[in-house]
Each structure stands twice: as structure tokens, then as C-alpha cells.
Short mmCIF file of C-alpha atoms and ligand atoms in Angstrom, two decimals:
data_model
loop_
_atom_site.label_atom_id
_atom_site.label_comp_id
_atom_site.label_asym_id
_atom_site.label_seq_id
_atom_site.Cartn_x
_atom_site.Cartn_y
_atom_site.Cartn_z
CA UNK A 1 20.60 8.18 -5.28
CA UNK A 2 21.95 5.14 -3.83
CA UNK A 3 19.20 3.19 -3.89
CA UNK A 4 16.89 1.46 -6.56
CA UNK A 5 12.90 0.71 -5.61
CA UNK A 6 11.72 -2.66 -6.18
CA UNK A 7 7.84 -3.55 -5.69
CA UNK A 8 5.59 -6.26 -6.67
CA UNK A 9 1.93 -5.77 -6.51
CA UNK A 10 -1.34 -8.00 -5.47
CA UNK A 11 -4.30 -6.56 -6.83
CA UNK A 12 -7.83 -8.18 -5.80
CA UNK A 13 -10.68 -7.24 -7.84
CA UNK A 14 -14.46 -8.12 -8.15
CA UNK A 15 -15.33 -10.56 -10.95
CA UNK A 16 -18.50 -8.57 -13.20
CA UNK A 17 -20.88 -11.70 -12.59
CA UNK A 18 -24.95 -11.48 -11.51
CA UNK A 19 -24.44 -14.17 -9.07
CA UNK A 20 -21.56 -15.24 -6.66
CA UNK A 21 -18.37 -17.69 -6.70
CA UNK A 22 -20.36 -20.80 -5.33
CA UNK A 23 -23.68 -20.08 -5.28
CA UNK A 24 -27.06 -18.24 -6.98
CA UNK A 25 -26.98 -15.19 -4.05
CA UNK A 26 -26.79 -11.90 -5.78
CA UNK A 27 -23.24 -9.60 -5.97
CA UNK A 28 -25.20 -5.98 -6.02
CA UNK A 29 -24.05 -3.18 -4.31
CA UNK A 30 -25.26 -1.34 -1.60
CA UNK A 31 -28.63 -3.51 -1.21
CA UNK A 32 -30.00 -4.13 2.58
CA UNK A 33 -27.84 -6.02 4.46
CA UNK A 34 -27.52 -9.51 5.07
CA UNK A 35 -30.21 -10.43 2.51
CA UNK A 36 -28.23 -11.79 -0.34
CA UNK A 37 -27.62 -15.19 1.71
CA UNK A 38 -27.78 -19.05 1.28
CA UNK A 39 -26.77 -21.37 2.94
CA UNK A 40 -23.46 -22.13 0.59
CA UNK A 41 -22.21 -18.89 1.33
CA UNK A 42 -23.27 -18.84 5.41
CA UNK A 43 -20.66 -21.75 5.60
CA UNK A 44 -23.30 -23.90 6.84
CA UNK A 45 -22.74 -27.75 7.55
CA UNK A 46 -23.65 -30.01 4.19
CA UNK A 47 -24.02 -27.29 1.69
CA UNK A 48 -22.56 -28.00 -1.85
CA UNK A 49 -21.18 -25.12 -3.45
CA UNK A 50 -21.41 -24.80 -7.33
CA UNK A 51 -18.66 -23.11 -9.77
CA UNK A 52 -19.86 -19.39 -10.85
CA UNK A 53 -19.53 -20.27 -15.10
CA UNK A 54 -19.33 -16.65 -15.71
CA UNK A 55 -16.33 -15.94 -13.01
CA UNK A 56 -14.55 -18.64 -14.54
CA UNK A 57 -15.02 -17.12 -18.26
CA UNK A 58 -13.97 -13.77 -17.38
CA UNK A 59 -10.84 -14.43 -15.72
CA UNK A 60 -10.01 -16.59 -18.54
CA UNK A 61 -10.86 -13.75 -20.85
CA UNK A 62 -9.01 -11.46 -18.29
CA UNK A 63 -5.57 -13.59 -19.17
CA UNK A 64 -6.03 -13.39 -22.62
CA UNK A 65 -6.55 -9.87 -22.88
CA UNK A 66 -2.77 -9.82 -21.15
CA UNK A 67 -1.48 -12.89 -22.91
CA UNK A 68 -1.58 -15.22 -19.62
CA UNK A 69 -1.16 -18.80 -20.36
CA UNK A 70 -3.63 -21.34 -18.47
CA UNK A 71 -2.67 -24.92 -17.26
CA UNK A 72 -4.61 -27.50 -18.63
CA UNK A 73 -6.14 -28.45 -15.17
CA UNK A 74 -6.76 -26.11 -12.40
CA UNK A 75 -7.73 -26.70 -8.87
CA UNK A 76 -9.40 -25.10 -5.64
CA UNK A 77 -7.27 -25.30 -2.29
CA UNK A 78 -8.44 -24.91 0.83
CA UNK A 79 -6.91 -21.89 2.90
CA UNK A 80 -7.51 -22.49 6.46
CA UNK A 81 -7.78 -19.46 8.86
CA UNK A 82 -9.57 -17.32 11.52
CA UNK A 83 -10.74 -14.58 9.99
CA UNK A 84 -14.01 -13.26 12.23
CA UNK A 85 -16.38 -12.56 8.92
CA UNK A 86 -15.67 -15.38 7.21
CA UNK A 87 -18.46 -18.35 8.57
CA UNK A 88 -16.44 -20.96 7.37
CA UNK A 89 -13.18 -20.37 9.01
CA UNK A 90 -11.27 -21.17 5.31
CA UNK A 91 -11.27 -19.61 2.17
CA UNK A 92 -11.57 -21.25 -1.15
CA UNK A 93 -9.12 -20.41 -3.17
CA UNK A 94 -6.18 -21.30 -5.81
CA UNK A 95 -2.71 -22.10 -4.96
CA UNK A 96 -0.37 -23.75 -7.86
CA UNK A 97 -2.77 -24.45 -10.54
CA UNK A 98 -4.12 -21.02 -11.18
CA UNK A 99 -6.68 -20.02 -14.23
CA UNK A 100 -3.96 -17.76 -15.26
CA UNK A 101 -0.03 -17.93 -15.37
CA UNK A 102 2.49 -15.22 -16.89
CA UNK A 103 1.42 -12.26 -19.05
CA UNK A 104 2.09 -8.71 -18.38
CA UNK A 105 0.09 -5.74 -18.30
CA UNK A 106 1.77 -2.55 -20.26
CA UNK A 107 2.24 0.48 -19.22
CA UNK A 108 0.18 3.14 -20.95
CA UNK A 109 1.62 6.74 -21.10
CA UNK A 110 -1.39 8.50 -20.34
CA UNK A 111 -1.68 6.14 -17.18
CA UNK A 112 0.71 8.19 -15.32
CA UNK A 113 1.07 10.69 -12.97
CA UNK A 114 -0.51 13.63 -15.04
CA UNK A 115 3.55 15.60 -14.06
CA UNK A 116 4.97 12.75 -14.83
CA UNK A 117 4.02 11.94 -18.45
CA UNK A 118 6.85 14.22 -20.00
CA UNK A 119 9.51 12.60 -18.23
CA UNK A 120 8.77 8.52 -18.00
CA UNK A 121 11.80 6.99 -17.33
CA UNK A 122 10.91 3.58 -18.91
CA UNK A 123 8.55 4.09 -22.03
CA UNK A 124 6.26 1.33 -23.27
CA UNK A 125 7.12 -0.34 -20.10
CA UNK A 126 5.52 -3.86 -19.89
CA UNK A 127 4.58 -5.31 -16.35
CA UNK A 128 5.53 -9.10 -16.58
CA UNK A 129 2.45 -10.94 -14.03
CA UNK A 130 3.14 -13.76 -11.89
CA UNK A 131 -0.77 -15.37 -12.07
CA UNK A 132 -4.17 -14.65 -11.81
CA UNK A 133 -6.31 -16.66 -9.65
CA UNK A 134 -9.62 -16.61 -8.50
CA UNK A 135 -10.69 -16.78 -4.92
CA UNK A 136 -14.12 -15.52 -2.65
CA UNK A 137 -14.44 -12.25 -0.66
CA UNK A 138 -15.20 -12.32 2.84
CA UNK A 139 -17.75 -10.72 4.39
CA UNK A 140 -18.28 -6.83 5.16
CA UNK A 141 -17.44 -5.84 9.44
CA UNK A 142 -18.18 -2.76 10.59
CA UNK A 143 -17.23 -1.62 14.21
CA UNK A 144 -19.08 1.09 15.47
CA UNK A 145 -17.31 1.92 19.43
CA UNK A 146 -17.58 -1.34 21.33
CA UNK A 147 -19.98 -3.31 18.60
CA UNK A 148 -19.46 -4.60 15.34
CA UNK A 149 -21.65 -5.49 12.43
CA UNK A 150 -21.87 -7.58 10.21
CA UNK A 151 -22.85 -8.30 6.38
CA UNK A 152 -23.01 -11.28 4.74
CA UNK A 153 -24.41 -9.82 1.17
CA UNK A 154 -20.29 -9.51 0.20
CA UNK A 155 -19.37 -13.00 1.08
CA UNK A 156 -18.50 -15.97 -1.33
CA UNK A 157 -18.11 -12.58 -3.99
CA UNK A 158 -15.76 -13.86 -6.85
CA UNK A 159 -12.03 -11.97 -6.57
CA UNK A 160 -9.87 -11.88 -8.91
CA UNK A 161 -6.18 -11.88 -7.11
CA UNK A 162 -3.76 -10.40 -10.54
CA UNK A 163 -0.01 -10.75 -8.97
CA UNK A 164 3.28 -8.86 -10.50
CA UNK A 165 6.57 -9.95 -10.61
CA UNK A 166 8.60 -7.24 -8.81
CA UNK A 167 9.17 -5.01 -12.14
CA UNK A 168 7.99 -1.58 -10.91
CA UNK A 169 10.80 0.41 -10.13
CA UNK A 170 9.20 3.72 -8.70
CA UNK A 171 5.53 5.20 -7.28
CA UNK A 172 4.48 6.63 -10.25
CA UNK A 173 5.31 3.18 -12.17
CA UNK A 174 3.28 1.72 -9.68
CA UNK A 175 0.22 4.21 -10.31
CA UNK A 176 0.64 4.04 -14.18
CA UNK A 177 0.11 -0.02 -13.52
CA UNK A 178 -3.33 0.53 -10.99
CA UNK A 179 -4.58 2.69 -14.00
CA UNK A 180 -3.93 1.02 -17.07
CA UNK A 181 -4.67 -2.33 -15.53
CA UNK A 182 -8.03 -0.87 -14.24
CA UNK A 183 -8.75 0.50 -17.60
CA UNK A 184 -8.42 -3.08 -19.30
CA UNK A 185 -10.24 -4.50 -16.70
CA UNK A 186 -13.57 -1.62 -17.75
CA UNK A 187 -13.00 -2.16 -21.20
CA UNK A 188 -12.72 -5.95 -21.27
CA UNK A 189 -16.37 -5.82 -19.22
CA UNK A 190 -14.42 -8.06 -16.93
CA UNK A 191 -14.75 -5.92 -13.94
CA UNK A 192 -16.18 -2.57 -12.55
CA UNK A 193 -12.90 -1.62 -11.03
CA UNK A 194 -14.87 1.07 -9.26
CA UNK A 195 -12.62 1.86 -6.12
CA UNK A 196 -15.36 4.33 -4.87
CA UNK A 197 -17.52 0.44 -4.50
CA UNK A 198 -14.14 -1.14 -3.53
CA UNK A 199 -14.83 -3.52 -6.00
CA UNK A 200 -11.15 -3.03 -6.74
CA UNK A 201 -7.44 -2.37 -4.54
CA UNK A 202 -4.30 -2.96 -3.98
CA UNK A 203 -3.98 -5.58 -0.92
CA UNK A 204 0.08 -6.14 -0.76
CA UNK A 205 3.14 -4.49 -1.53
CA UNK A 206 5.71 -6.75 -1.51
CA UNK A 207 9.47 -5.77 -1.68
CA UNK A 208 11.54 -8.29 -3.34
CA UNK A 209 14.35 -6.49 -2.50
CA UNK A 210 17.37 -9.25 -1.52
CA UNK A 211 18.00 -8.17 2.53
CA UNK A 212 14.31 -7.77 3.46
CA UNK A 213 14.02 -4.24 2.69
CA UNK A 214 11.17 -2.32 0.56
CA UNK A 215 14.74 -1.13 -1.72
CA UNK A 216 17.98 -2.45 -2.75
CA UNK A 217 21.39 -0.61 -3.49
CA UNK A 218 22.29 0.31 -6.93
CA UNK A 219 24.78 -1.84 -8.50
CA UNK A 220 28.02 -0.87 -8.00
CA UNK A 221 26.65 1.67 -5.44
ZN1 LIG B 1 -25.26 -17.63 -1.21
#
């Protein structure tokens, strides 16, 4: 095969907090829409947003379970852009002073492909991260023919955005990742991970490869 895969992977996943990222609105699940609202997280004019305590703490617990190192400051950055559920028009989020920086998530054999555990071509395999940082979910559209609708009980939910270097060399690497890094996540009470809530998923592939592809040649091929 001349040709060697080479993917990185952005993960975004719901903090396990009561409340949400800036304000005291609930984060339940599947409750009527549109009622879990303030003003903070409507975008409205003159409303002062408050750090979630909890979010903070389990992201910071998230990076040690991993071994992440954290910077001794860390900063919000405002990400300006149209997005048509998001009142605000910008996203609060972090940019080069995440909670998180480094660590790796390993590879657990029983994480794999269930025809693949026989035959892993990299055993005890040990993802090296980029950073965790923690950002707010937009709101929930729903297009139904020619209208959409929309819920605000989802926005200003604390994300967790977990970002690889690009170490996974093959699909069922990248599945053996999702799975053990979801199973951390459940047994560190960090997260739900549930992707039947899509409290958790994978938002970006992105190829590293040198030439813009999604794979690179072999050396020497
Ligand atoms: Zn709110």
C-alpha cells in the first residue's frame, strides 16, 4: 500500500454541570423548548455573563486524568461569526491560553474494532493531545420544509473542544480513540458522552498530511 493515513481529531463534548457556561439556565435534556433562557444566554444588550465554577473544575480534572499541563493564566477570546442560532453573532471561546495543553489519551485494546482486537498494529498506543479548551454550544435549529425552529434551552451549554495531534494512523485507531476517550470521560464523571443525547462527537477531521491530502506516501514509496 503506497500510502500511509494521517488524521487528527476535534472532539466537542458537553461539560456534566447543573447549570450553563455563563449563566444559572439549566443544561437538561429533552425539557420544553426554549424555556431554559436568560437573558446572558439570549445575547441580549448589557447582560454580564458569569464563569460556570463547575465547567471550569471538570475540564481541569479532565487534563489531569490525561496528564495535560495548564498555563498559569487562561483567557476567553471572542470568535466573531454569523452563525443563524447563535443570538450573539460570536462565540466565547479559548484561543492560545487554553485550560488544558499536551497530554494524550491511550489507546485501550478492548476499545477497538471488536475484528480488530487480535491484530492491532500499534499496541498500547498513546494519542499525544494538542489542548483542551472550553467554549459554549449554540443553539438547537430544526428545519422542517420551508420553516425552521428554533431552541434556545442548548445555548451558552459548556463544550469541551479535546484536539489530537495527527497520531492516528488508520479508522479503527481512530474508533479505538472515540471509545476509550469516551470511557474516561464516564468514568471521570466529567461528561455523559451519550452520543444518542449528542452530548458528545466528532466535529473535524483534519489531515495533516504535507500536500493537502487526507494521506501521505510512504517513505521511500
Ligand atoms: Zn441563561
Amino acid at each position: 500500500m503506497p500510502y500511509l493515513v494521517t488524521i487528527g481529531l476535534e472532539v466537542h463534548c458537553q461539560v456534566k454541570t447543573q447549570t450553563k457556561m455563563f449563566c444559572a439556565c439549566r443544561t437538561s435534556f429533552g425539557d420544553t423548548p426554549n424555556t431554559n433562557t436568560c437573558p446572558v444566554c439570549l445575547g441580549m444588550p448589557g447582560a454580564l455573563p458569569v464563569l460556570n465554577r463547575e465547567a471550569i473544575e471538570k475540564t481541569l480534572l479532565t487534563g489531569l486524568m490525561i496528564h495535560c499541563g495548564s498555563p498559569e493564566i487562561s483567557k476567553w477570546d471572542r470568535k466573531n461569526y454569523f452563525y443563524p442560532d447563535m443570538p450573539k453573532n460570536y462565540q466565547t471561546t479559548q484561543m492560545d491560553l487554553p485550560l488544558c495543553i499536551g497530554g494524550g489519551v491511550p489507546l485501550y485494546d478492548h476499545c477497538y474494532p471488536t475484528d480488530h482486537r487480535k491484530n492491532i498494529a500499534n499496541p498500547n498506543k498513546t494519542v499525544r493531545l494538542n489542548r483542551i479548551h472550553l467554549e459554549e454550544d449554540v443553539a438547537k435549529s430544526t428545519h422542517l420544509g420551508n420553516s425552521s425552529l428554533i431552541d434556545f434551552n442548548r445555548a451558552g451549554t459548556p463544550l469541551m473542544e479535546i484536539v489530537t495531534e495527527p497520531d492516528l494512523e488508520s479508522a479503527e485507531e481512530a474508533f479505538a480513540y472515540v471509545r476509550s476517550l469516551q470511557m474516561i470521560l464516564q468514568q471521570g464523571g466529567v461528561a455523559d458522552a451519550d452520543m444518542e443525547k449528542v452530548s458528545c462527537g466528532v466535529t473535524s477531521i483534519f489531515p495533516y498530511a504535507k500536500g493537502g491530502g487526507s494521506v501521505r506516501p510512504k517513505s521511500g514509496a
